[in-house]
Short mmCIF file of C-alpha atoms and ligand atoms in Angstrom, two decimals:
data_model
loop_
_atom_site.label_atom_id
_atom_site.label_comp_id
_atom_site.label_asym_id
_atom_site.label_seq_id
_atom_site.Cartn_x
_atom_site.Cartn_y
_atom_site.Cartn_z
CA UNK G 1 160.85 97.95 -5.72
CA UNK G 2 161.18 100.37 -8.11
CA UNK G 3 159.51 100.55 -11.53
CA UNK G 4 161.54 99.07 -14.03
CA UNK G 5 162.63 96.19 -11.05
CA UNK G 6 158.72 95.16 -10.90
CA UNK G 7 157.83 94.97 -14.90
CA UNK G 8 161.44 92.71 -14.78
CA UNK G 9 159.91 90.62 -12.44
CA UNK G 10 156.86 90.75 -13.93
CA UNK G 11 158.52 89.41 -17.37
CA UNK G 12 159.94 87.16 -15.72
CA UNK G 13 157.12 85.84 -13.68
CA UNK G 14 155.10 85.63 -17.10
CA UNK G 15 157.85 83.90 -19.21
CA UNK G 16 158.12 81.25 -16.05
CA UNK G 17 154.73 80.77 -16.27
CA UNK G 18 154.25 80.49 -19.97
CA UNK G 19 157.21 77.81 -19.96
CA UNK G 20 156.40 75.67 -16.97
CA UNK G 21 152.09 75.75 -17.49
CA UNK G 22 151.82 75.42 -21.19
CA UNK G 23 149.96 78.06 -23.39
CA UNK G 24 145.92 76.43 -22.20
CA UNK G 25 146.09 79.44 -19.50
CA UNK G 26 144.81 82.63 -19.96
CA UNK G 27 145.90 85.87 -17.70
CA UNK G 28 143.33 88.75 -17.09
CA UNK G 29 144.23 92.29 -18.35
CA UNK G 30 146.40 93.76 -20.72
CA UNK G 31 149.23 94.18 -18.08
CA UNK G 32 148.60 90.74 -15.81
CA UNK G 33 148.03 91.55 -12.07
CA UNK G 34 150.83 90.09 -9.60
CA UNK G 35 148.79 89.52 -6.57
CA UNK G 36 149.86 89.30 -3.20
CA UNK G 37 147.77 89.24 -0.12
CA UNK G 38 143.74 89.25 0.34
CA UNK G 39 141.36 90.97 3.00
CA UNK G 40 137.66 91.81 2.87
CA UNK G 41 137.22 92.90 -0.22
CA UNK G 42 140.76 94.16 -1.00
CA UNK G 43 143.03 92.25 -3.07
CA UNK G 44 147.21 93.85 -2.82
CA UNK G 45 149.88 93.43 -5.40
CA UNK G 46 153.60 92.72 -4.74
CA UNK G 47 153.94 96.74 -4.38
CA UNK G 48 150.97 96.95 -2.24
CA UNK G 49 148.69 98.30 -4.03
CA UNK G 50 145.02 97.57 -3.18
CA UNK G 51 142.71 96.79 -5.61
CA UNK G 52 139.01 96.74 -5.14
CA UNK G 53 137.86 93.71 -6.28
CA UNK G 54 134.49 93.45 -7.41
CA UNK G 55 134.88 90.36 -9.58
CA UNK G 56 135.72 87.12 -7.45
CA UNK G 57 132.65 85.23 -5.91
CA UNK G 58 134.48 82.51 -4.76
CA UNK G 59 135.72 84.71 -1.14
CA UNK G 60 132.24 85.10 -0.84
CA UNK G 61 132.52 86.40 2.78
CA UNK G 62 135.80 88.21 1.97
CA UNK G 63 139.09 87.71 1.38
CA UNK G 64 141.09 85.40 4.03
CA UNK G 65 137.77 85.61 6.73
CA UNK G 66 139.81 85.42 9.79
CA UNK G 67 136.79 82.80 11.22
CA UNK G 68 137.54 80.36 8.02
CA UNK G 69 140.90 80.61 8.04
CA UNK G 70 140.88 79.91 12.02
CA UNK G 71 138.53 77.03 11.69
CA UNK G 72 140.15 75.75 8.66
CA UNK G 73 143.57 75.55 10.40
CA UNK G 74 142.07 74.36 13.55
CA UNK G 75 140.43 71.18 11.84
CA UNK G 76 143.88 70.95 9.87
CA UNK G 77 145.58 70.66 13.21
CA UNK G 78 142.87 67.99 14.25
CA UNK G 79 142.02 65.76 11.66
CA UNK G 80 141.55 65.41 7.69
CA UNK G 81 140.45 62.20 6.42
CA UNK G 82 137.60 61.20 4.29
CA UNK G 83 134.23 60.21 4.09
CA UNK G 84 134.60 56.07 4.83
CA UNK G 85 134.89 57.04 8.29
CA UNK G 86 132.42 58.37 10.74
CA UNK G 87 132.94 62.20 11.13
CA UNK G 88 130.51 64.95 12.71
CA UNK G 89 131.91 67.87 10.50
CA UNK G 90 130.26 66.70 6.86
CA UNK G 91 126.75 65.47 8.84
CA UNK G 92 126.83 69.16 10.21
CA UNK G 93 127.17 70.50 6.94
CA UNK G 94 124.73 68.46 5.52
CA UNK G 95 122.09 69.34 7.96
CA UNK G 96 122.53 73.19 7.44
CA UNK G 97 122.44 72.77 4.16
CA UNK G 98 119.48 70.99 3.35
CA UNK G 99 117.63 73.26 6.15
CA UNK G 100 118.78 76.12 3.78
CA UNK G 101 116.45 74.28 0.93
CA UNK G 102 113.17 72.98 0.13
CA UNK G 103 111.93 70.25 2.19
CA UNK G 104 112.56 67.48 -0.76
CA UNK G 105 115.84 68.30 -1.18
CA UNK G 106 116.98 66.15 1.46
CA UNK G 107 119.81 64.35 0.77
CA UNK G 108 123.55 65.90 0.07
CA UNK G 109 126.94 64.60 -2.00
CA UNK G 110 130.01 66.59 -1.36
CA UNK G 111 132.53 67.01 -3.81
CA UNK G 112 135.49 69.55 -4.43
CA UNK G 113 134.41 71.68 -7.61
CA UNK G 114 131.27 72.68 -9.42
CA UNK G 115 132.28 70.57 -12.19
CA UNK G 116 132.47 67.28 -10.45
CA UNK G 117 128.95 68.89 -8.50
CA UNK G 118 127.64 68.49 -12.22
CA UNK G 119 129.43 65.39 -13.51
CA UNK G 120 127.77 63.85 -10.32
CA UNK G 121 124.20 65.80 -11.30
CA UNK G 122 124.64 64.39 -14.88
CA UNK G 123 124.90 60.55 -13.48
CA UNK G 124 122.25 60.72 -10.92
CA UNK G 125 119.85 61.97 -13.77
CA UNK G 126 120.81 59.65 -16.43
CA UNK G 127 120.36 56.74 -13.91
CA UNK G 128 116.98 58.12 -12.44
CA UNK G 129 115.35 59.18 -15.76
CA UNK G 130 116.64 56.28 -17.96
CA UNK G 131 117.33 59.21 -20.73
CA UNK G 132 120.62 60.60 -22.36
CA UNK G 133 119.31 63.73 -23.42
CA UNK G 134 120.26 67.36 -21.81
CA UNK G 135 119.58 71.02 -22.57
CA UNK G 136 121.63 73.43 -21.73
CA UNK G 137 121.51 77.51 -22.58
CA UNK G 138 123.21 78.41 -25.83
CA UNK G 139 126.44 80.17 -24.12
CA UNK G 140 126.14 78.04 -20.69
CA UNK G 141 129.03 76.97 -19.07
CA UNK G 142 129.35 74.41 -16.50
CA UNK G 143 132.83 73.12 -15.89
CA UNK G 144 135.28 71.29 -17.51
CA UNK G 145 135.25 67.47 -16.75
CA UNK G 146 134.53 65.32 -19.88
CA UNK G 147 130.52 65.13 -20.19
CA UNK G 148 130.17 68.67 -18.55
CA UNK G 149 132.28 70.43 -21.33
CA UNK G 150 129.85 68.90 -24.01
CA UNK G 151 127.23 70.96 -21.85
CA UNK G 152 129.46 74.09 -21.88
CA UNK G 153 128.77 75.70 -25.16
CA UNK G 154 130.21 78.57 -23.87
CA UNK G 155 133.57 76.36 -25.38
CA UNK G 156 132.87 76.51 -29.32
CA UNK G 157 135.44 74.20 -30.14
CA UNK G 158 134.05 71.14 -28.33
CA UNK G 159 131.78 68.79 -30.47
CA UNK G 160 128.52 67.77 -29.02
CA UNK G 161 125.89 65.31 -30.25
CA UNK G 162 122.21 65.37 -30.83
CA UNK G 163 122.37 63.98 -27.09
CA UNK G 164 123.02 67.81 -26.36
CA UNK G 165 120.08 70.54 -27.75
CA UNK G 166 120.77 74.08 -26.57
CA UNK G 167 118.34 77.01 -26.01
CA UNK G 168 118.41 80.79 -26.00
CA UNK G 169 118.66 82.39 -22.80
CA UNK G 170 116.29 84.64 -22.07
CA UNK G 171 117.56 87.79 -22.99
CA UNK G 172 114.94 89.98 -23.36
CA UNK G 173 117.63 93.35 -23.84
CA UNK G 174 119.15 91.96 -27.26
CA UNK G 175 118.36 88.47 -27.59
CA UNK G 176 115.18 87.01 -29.98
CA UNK G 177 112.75 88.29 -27.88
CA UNK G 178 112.57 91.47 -26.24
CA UNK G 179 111.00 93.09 -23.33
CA UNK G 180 107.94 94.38 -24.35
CA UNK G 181 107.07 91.16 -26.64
CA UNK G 182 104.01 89.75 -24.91
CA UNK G 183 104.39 86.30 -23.55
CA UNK G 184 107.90 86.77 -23.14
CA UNK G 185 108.90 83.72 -20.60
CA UNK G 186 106.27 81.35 -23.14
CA UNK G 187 108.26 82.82 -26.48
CA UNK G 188 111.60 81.50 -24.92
CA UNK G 189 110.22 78.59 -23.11
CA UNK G 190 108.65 77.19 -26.67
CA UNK G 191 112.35 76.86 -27.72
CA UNK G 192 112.12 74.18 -24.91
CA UNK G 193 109.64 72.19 -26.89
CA UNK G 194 112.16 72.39 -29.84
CA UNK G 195 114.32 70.90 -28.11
CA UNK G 196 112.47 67.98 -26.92
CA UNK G 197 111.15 67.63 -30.19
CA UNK G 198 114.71 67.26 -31.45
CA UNK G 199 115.85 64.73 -28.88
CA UNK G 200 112.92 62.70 -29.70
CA UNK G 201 113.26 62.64 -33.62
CA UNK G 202 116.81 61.16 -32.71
CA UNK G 203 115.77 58.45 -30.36
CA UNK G 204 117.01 60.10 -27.53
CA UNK G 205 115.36 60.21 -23.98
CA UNK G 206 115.45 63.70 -22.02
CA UNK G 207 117.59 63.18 -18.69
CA UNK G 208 117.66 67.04 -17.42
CA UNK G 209 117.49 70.33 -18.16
CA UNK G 210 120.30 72.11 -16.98
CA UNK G 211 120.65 75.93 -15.86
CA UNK G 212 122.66 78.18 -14.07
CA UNK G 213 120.11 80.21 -12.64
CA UNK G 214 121.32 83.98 -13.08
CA UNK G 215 122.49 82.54 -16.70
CA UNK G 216 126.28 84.27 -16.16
CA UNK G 217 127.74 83.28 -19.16
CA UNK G 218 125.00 83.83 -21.01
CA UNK G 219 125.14 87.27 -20.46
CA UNK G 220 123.30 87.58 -16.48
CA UNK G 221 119.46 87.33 -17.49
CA UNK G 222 117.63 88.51 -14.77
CA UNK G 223 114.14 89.51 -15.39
CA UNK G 224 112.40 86.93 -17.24
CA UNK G 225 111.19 85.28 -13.95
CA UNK G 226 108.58 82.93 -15.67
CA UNK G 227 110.67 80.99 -18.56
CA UNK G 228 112.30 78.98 -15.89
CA UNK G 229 108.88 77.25 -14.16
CA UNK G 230 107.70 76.75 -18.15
CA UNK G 231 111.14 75.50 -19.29
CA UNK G 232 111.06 72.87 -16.29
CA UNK G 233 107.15 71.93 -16.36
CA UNK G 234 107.79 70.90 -20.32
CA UNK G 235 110.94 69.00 -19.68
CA UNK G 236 109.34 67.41 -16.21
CA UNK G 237 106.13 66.06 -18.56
CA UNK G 238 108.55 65.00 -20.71
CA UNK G 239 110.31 62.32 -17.97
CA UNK G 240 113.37 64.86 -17.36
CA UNK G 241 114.47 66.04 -14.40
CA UNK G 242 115.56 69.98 -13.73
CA UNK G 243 119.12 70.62 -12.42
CA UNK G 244 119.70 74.09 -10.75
CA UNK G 245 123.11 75.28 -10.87
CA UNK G 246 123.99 77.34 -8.32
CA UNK G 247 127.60 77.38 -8.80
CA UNK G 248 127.04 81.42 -9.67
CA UNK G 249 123.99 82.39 -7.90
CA UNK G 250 123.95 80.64 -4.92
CA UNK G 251 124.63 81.18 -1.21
CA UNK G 252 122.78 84.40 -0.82
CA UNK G 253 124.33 86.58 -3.58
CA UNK G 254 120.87 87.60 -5.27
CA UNK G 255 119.78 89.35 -2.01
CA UNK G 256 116.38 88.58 -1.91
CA UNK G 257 116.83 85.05 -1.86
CA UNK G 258 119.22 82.38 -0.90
CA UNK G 259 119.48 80.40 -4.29
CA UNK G 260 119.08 81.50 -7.47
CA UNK G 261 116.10 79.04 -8.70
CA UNK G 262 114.20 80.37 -5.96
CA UNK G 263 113.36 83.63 -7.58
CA UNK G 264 111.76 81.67 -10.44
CA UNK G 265 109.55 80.38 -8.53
CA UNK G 266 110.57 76.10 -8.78
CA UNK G 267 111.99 73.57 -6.86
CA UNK G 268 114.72 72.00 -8.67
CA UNK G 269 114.93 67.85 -8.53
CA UNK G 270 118.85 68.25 -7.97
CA UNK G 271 120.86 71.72 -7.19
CA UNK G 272 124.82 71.86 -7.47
CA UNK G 273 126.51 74.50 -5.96
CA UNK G 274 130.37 74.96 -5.44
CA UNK G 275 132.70 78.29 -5.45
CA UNK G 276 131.89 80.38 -2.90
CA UNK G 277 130.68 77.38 -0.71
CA UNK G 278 134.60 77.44 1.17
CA UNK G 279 135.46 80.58 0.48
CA UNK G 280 138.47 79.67 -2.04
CA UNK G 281 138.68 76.45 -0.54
CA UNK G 282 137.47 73.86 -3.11
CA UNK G 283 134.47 72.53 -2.21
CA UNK G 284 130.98 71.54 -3.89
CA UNK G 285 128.13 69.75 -3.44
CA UNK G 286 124.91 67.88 -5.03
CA UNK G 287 121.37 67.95 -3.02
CA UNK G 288 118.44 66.17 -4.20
CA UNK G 289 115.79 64.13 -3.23
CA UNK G 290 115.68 60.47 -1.34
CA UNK G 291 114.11 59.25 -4.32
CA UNK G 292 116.29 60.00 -6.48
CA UNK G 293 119.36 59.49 -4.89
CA UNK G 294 118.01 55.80 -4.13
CA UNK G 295 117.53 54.96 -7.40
CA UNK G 296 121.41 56.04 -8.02
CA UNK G 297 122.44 53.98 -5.41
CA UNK G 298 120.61 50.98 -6.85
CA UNK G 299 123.57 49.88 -8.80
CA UNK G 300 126.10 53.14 -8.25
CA UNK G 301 128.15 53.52 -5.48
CA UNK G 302 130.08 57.28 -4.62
CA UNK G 303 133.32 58.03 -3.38
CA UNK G 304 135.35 60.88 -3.92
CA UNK G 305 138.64 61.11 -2.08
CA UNK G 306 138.52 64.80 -0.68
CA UNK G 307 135.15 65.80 -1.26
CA UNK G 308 133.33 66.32 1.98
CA UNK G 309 136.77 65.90 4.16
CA UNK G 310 136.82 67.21 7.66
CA UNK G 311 138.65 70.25 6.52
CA UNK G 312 136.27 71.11 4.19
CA UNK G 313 133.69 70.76 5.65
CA UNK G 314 134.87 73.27 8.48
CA UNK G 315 135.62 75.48 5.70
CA UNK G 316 132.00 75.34 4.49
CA UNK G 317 130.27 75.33 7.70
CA UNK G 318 132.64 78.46 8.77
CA UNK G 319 131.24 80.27 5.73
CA UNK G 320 127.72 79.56 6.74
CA UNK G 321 128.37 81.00 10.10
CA UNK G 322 130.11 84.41 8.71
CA UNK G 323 127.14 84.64 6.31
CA UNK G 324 124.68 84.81 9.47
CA UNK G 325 126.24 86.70 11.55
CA UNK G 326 127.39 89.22 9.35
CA UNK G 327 124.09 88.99 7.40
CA UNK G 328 125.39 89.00 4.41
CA UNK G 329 122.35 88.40 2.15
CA UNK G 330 121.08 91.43 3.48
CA UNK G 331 124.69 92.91 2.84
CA UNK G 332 123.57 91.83 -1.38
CA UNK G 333 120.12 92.97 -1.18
CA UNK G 334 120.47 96.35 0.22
CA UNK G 335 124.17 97.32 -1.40
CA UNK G 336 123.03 95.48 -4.69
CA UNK G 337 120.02 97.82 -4.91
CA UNK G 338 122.34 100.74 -3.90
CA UNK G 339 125.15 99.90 -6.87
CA UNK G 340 122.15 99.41 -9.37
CA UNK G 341 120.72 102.75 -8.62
CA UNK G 342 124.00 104.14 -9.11
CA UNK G 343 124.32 102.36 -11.94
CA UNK G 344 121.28 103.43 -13.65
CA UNK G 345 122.66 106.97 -13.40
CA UNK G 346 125.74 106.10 -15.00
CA UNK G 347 123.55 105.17 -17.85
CA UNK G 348 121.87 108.55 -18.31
CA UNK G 349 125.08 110.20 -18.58
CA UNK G 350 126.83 107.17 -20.87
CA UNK G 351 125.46 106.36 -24.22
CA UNK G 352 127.26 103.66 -24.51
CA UNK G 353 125.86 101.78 -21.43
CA UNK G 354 122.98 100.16 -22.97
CA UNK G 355 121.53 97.93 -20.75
CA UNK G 356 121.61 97.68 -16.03
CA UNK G 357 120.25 94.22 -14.73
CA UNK G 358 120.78 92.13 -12.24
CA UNK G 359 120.17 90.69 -8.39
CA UNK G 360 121.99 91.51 -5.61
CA UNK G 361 125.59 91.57 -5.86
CA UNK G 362 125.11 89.90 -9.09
CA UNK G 363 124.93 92.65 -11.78
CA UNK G 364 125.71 93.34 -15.62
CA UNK G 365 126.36 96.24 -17.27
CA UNK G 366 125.59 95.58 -21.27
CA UNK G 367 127.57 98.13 -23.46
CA UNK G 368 126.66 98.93 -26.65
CA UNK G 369 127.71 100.62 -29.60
CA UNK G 370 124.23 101.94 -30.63
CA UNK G 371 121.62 101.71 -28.23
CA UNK G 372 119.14 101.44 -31.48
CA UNK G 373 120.77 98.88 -33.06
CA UNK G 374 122.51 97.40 -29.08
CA UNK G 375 125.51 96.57 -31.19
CA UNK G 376 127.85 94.86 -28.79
CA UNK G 377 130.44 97.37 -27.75
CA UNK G 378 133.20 94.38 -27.03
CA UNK G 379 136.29 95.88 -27.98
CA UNK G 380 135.50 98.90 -25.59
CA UNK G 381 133.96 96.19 -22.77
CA UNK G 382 137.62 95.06 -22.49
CA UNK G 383 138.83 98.73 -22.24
CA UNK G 384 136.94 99.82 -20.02
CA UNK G 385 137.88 96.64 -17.69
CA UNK G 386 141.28 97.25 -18.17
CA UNK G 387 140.72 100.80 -17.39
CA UNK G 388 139.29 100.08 -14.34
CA UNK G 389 142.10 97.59 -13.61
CA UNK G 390 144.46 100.65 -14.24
CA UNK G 391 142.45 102.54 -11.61
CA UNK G 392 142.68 99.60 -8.78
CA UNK G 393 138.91 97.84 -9.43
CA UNK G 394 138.78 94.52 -10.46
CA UNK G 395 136.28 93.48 -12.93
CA UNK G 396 135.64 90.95 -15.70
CA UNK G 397 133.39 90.71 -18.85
CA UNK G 398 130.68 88.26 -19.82
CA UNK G 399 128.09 87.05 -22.65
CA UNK G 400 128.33 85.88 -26.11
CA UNK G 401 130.09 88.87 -27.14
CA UNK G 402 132.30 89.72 -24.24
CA UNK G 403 129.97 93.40 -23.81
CA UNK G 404 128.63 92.95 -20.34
CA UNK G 405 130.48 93.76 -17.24
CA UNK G 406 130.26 91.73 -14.63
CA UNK G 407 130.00 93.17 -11.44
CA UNK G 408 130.30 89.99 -8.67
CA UNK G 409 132.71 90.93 -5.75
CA UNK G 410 132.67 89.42 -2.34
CA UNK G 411 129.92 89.78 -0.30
CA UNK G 412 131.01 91.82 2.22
CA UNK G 413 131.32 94.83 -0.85
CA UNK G 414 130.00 98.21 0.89
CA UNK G 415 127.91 100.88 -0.15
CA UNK G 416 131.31 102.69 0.21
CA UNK G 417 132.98 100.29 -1.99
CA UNK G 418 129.87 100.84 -4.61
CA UNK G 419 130.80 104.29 -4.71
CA UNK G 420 134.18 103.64 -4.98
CA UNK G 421 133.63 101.55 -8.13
CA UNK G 422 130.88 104.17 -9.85
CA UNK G 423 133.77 106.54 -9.24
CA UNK G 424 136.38 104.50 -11.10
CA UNK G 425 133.40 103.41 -13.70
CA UNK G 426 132.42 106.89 -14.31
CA UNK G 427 136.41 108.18 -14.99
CA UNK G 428 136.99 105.07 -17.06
CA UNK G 429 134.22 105.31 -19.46
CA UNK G 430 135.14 108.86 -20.23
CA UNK G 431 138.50 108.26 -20.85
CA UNK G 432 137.03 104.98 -22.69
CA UNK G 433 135.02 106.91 -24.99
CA UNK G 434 136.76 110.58 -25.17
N1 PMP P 501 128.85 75.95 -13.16
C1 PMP P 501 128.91 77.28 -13.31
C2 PMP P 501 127.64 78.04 -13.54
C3 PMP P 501 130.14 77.93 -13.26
O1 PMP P 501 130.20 79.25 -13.42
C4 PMP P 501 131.31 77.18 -13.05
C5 PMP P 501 132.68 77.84 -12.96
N2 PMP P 501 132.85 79.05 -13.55
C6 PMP P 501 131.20 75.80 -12.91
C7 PMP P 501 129.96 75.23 -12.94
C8 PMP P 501 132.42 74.94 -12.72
O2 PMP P 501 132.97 75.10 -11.47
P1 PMP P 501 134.50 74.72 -11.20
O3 PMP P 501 135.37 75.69 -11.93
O4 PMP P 501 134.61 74.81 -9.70
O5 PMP P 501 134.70 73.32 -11.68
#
């Protein structure tokens, strides 16, 4: 197709789009990608050109895994029902799961996206604690179901109640508290108390306190490893419950560890996780204890139509299989450290990066307009993504004020692929900035 043929069907593409979805939908990038085809961690447009991406989490083992898509077609050709009958696939799944978790977390609920994993969450903690009351980070998001929105606050517009206190994350680059502040985890972790303090001068009980464990749209907060275990010891003593979201951090993408609670040293009494649990397929779950999934069941019974389906569940347990034998934590740990190091170069040559952190394949770049002041440097965050996008590496932007780069591809990213992105980084933040 020649030029001026593609941006016509391009237009065209758009305007259908615009017209037949409504104007609630947002496109990435100044000039919206027309995507193709997916492999590894390649994405192609309708011209074929490949584009690294080093964004999506939800292919967590790579684009189209041949072993997922095989097992996913094979239980298509088989069977796909739902949970009301007896079915190995979803016990199978179960059972590696919960051997993938703390002891007490015995006990799984499938569903088909992290916000229903959270809706759920939200229920089973209102019913076992008797309270109303959550707290959620100050830019949190997660998902977009009814309740779950009002603990999004990531979406401005949506009014919450005193039912709903929010904390700062702990950002300890540019946030209330910085790195070098003694006591850091305590300083953030008193904000905590606030909060209970709040929901009890309003007669509210505390049900949970909800986090997404790497804090992604918070901004990717990293290094404050001791916040978390004070945060969930006050809300605990105050008859809450903790809820680890692992929607972002889960399944091995911090390297070190499986889950993202993990490297803060607690065990959550419910995680969710969803996204890259299929591998684009949709599929999420809720693990908790016995006890507290008895006390739900007391008067609450749980059925969701294609959550925990044969299919999916082959999806899911296909994923778990790639992970292993490809050993794809590993894969995050050692490539993750290699991309950071990499990264931390780029910052002695750019002023404007102000800030490297992250786990694993989970990393942000904070750029700033003055590294005295760490004035967000927004307006050239979405530059230099677009840049990037104009160079074939996919990337997005995160935080408050849209200045971090969010660096979260598939799994099976390479140290190849690392350099292949510093490359594109390095060119696009001179341009950026010349
Ligand atoms: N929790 C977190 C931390 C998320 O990032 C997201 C999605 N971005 C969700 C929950 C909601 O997941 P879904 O879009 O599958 O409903």
């Amino acid at each position: 197709m020649t030029t001026e043929k593609q941006n016509a069907k391009e237009h065209e593409l758009h305007d259908r789009r615009a017209r037949l979805l409504g104007p609630a939908y947002r496109l990435f990038y100044d000039r919206p990608l027309h995507l193709v085809r997916g492999e590894g961690v390649w994405l192609y447009d309708c011209e074929g050109r490949a584009y690294l991406d080093v964004y999506n989490n939800v292919p967590h083992v790579g684009h189209c895994h041949p072993h997922v898509v095989e097992a996913l077609a094979r239980q298509a050709a088989t069977l796909n029902t739902h949970t009301r009958y007896l079915h190995e696939t979803v016990l199978d799944l179960a059972e590696r799961l919960t051997a993938m978790l703390p002891r007490e977390l015995d006990t799984c609920m499938f569903a088909c996206t992290g916000s229903e994993a959270n809706e759920l969450a939200v229920r089973i903690a209102r019913s076992y604690t008797g309270g109303e009351g959550f707290i959620v980070t100050e830019h949190a998001y997660h998902g977009n179901t009814n309740t779950v929105v009002t603990l999004s606050p990531v979406h401005e517009y949506v009014a919450r109640d005193a039912s709903v206190q929010l904390v700062p994350a702990p950002d300890g680059y540019r946030g209330r508290y910085r790195f070098g502040t003694p006591d850091l985890g305590r300083q953030y972790a008193s904000h905590v108390d606030e909060a209970l303090n709040a929901l009890d001068q309003h007669g509210v009980k505390p049900a949970a306190l909800i986090v997404d464990t790497i804090f992604s749209s918070d901004g990717i907060y990293t290094e404050t490893a001791d916040y978390l275990r004070l945060a969930v010891d006050k809300v605990r003593s105050a008859g809450g419950v903790f809820i680890a979201d692992e929607v972002q951090p889960g399944f091995g993408r911090t390297g070190e560890r499986m889950w993202g609670f993990e490297r803060h040293g607690v065990v959550p009494d419910i995680v969710t996780m969803g996204k890259p649990m299929g591998n684009g397929h949709p599929l999420s779950a809720v693990v908790t204890t016995r006890a507290i999934i008895e006390k739900f069941a007391e008067r609450a019974r749980y059925f969701n139509t294609f959550g925990g389906n044969p299919v999916s569940c082959a999806a899911g347990l296909a994923v778990l299989e790639v992970m292993e034998s490809e050993k794809l934590q590993d894969n995050a740990r050692n490539v993750g450290a290699h991309l950071k190091q990499k990264l931390e170069l780029q910052l002695s040559k750019h002023e404007i990066i102000g800030d490297v952190r992250g786990q694993g394949l989970y990393i942000g770049l904070e750029l700033v307009s003055d590294r005295k002041t760490r004035e967000p440097a927004s307006r050239e965050a979405s530059a230099v993504v677009n840049g990037l996008r104009d160079r074939g590496v996919l990337t997005g932007t995160t935080g408050r004020d849209g200045n971090v780069l969010k660096l979260r591809p598939p799994l099976v990213f390479s140290t190849e692929n690392a350099d292949q992105l510093i490359d594109a980084l390095d060119a696009t933040l001179c341009d950026v900035l010349s």
